[in-house]
Short mmCIF file of C-alpha atoms in Angstrom, two decimals:
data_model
loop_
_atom_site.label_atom_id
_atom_site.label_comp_id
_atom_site.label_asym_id
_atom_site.label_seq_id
_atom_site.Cartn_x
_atom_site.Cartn_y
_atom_site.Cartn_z
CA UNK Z 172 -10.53 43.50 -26.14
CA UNK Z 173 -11.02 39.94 -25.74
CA UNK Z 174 -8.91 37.54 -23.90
CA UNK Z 175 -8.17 34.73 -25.44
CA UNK Z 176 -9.04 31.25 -24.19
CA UNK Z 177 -6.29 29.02 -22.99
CA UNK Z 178 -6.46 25.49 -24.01
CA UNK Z 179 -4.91 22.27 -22.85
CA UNK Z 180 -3.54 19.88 -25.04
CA UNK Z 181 -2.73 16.18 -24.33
CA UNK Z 182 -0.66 14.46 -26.60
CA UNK Z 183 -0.08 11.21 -26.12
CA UNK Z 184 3.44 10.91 -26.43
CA UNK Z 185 3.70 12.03 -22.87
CA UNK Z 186 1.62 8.91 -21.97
CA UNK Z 187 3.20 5.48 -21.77
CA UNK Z 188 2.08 2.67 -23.98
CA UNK Z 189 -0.49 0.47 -22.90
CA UNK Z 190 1.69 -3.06 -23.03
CA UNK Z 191 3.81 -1.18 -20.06
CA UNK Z 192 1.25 -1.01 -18.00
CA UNK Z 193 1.16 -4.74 -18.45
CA UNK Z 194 4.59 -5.04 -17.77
CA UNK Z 195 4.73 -2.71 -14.82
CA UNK Z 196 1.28 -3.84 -12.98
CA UNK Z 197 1.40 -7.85 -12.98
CA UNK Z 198 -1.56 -9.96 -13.40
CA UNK Z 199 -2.22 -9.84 -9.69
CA UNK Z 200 -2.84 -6.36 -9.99
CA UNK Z 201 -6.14 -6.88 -11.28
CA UNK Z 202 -7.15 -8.25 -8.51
CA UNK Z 203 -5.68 -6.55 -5.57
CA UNK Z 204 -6.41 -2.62 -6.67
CA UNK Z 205 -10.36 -3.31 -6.60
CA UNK Z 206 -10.15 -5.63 -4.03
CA UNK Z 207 -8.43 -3.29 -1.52
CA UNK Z 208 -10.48 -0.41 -2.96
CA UNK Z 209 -13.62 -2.25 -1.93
CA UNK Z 210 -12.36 -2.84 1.70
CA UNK Z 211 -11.36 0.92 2.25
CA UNK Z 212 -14.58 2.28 1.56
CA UNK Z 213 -15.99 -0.95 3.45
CA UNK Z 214 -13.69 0.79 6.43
CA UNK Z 215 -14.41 4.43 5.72
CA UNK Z 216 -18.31 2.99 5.91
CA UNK Z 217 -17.62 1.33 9.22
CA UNK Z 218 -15.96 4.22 10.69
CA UNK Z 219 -18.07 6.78 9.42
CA UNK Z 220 -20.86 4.97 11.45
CA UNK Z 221 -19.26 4.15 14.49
CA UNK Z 222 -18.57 8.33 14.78
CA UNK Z 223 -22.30 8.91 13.71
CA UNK Z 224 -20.83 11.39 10.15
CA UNK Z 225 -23.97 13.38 8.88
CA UNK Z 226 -24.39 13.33 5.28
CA UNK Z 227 -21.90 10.52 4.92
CA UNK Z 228 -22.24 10.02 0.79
CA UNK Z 229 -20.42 13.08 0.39
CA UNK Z 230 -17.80 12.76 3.04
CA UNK Z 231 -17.48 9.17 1.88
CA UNK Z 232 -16.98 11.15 -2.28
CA UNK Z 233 -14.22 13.36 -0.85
CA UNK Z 234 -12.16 10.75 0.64
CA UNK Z 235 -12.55 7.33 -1.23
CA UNK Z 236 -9.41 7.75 -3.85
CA UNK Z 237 -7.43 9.75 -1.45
CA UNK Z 238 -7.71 7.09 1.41
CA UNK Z 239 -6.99 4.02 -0.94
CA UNK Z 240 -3.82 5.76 -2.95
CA UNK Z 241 -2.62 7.24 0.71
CA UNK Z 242 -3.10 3.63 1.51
CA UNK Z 243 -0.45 2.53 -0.79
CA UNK Z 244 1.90 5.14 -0.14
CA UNK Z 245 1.28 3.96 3.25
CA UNK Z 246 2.25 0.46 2.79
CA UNK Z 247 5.13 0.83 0.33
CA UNK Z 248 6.51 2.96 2.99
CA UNK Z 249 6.16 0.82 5.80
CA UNK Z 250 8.02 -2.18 3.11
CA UNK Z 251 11.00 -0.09 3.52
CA UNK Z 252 12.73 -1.76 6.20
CA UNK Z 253 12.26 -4.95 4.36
CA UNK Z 254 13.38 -4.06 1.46
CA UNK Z 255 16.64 -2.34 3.04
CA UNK Z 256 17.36 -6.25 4.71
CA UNK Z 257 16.96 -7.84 0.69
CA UNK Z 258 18.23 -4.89 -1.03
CA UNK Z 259 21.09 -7.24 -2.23
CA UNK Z 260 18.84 -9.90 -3.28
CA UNK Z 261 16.10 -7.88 -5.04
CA UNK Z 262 19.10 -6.71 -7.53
CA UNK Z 263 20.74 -8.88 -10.63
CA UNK Z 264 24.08 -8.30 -8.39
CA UNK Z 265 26.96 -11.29 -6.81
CA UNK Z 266 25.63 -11.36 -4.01
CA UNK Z 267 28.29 -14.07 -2.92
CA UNK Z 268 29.89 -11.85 -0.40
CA UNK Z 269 26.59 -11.41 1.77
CA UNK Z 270 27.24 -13.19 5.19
CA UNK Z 271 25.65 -16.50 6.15
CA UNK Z 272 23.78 -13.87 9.44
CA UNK Z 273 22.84 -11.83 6.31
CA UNK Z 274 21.47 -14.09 4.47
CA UNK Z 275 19.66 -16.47 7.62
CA UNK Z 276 18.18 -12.31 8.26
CA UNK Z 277 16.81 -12.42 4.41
CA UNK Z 278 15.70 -15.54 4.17
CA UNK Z 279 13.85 -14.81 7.40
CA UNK Z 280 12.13 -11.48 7.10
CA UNK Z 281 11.04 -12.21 3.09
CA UNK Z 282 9.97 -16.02 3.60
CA UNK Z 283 9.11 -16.95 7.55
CA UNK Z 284 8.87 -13.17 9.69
CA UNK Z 285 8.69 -15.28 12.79
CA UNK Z 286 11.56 -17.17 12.15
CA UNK Z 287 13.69 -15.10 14.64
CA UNK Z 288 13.57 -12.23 16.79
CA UNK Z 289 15.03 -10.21 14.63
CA UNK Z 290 13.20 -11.03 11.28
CA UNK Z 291 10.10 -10.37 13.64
CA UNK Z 292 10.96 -7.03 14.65
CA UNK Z 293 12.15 -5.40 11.12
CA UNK Z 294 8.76 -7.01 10.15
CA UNK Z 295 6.99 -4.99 12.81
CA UNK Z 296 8.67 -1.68 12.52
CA UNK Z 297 7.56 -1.84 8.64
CA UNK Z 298 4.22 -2.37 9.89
CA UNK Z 299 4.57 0.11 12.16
CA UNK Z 300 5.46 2.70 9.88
CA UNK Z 301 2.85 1.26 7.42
CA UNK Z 302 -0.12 2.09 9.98
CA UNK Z 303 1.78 5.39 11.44
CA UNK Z 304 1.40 6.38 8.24
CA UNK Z 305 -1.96 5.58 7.27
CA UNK Z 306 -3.15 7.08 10.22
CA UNK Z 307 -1.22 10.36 9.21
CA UNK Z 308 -2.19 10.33 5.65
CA UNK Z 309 -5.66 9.90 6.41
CA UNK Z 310 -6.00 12.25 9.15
CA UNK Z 311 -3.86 15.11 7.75
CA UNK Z 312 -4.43 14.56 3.95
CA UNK Z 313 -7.41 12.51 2.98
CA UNK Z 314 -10.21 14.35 5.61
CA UNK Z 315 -8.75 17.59 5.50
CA UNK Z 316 -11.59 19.13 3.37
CA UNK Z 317 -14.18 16.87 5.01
CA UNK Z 318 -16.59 18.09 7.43
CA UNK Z 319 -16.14 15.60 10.15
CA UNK Z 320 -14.88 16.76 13.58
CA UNK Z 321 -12.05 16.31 14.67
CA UNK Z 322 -12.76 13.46 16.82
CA UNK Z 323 -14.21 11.68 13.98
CA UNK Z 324 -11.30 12.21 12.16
CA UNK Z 325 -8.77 10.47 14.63
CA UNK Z 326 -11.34 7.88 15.52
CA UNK Z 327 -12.14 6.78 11.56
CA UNK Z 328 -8.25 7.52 10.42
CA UNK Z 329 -7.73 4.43 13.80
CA UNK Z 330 -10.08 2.41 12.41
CA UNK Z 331 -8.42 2.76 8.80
CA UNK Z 332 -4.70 2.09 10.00
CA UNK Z 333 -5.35 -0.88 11.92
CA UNK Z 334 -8.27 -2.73 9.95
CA UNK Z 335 -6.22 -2.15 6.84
CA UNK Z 336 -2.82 -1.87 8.28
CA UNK Z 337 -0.22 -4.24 6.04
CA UNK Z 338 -1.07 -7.61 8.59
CA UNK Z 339 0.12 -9.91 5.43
CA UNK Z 340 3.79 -8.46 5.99
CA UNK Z 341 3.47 -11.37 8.65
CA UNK Z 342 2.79 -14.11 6.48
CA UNK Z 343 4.88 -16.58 5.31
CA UNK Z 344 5.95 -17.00 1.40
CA UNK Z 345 4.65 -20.21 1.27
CA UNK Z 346 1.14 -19.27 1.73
CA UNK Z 347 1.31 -17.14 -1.20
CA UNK Z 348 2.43 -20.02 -2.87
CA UNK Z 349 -0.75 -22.25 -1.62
CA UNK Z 350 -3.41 -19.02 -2.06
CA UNK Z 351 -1.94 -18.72 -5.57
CA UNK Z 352 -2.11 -22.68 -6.81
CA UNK Z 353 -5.67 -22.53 -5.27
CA UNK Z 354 -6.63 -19.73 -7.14
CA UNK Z 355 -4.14 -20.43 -10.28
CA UNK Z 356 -3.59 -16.82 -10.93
CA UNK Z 357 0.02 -17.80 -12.42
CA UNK Z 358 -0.13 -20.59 -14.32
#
């Protein structure tokens, strides 16, 4: 007796609409997923050849996607802290009874990081947490079916998390501001 086949169907009501993606991934999106796609595998490259990988194509095949998704992960974990010091902001809410340290602490860590000591250092533990983690992902996730060593795993997943660590959670708004009137992605 014959078993019969299983099939998959896809339907696409389970699949959002194209104009959300538009809504959900800004304009600048197109820009900054193949741009920090390009420097991963730039960095995988790099550290593949500082460690000397054999048969690096298809090391470089099993980790490309993994490394730049892991690297977002990465980052929007590390943004936590900052987004726990403007969680009042970042909402449509009154946000009248936030205190004048509160809001000195906001305007500090989301516009000018080394405004103050303090702004500096909720910066840096994001950052922190940003690279801890991209170290992690890549070491424990991204080369775990790889056939590099295990030396060449620590050394590349260093090179990863601090050549692509989040360094622009250290600069200020207003160069945004300038890169984006030079560039006029928004008019």
């Amino acid at each position: 007796m014959r078993k019969k086949k299983k099939t998959l169907t896809l339907y696409n009501a389970f699949f959002p609409p194209i104009w959300l993606l538009w809504v959900f991934l800004p304009p600048a999106w197109v820009i900054v997923l193949p741009a920090n796609y390009i420097l991963d595998v730039l960095v995988l490259v790099l550290g593949m050849k500082i460690c000397h990988v054999e048969d690096m194509g298809q090391q470089l095949k099993k980790t490309m996607v993994k490394t730049w998704l892991l690297g977002f992960a990465a980052d929007f974990l590390g943004s936590i802290p900052l987004l726990v010091v403007g969680w009042r902001y970042l909402w449509p809410w009154d946000v009248s009874e936030a205190g004048e340290l509160e809001e000195k602490l906001y305007e500090a860590v989301w516009y000018q990081p080394f405004e103050s000591v303090w702004s500096f250092l909720i910066v840096t533990l994001g950052f922190l947490i940003a690279i801890v983690c991209i170290f992690a992902f890549n070491y424990f996730i991204a080369f775990k079916k790889t056939e590099l060593t295990q030396g060449q795993k620590k050394k590349t997943a260093l090179i990863l998390a601090v050549v692509t660590a989040p360094w622009t959670f250290y600069f200020p708004i207003e160069l945004y501001y300038i890169i984006d009137r030079i560039l006029c992605l928004f008019p």
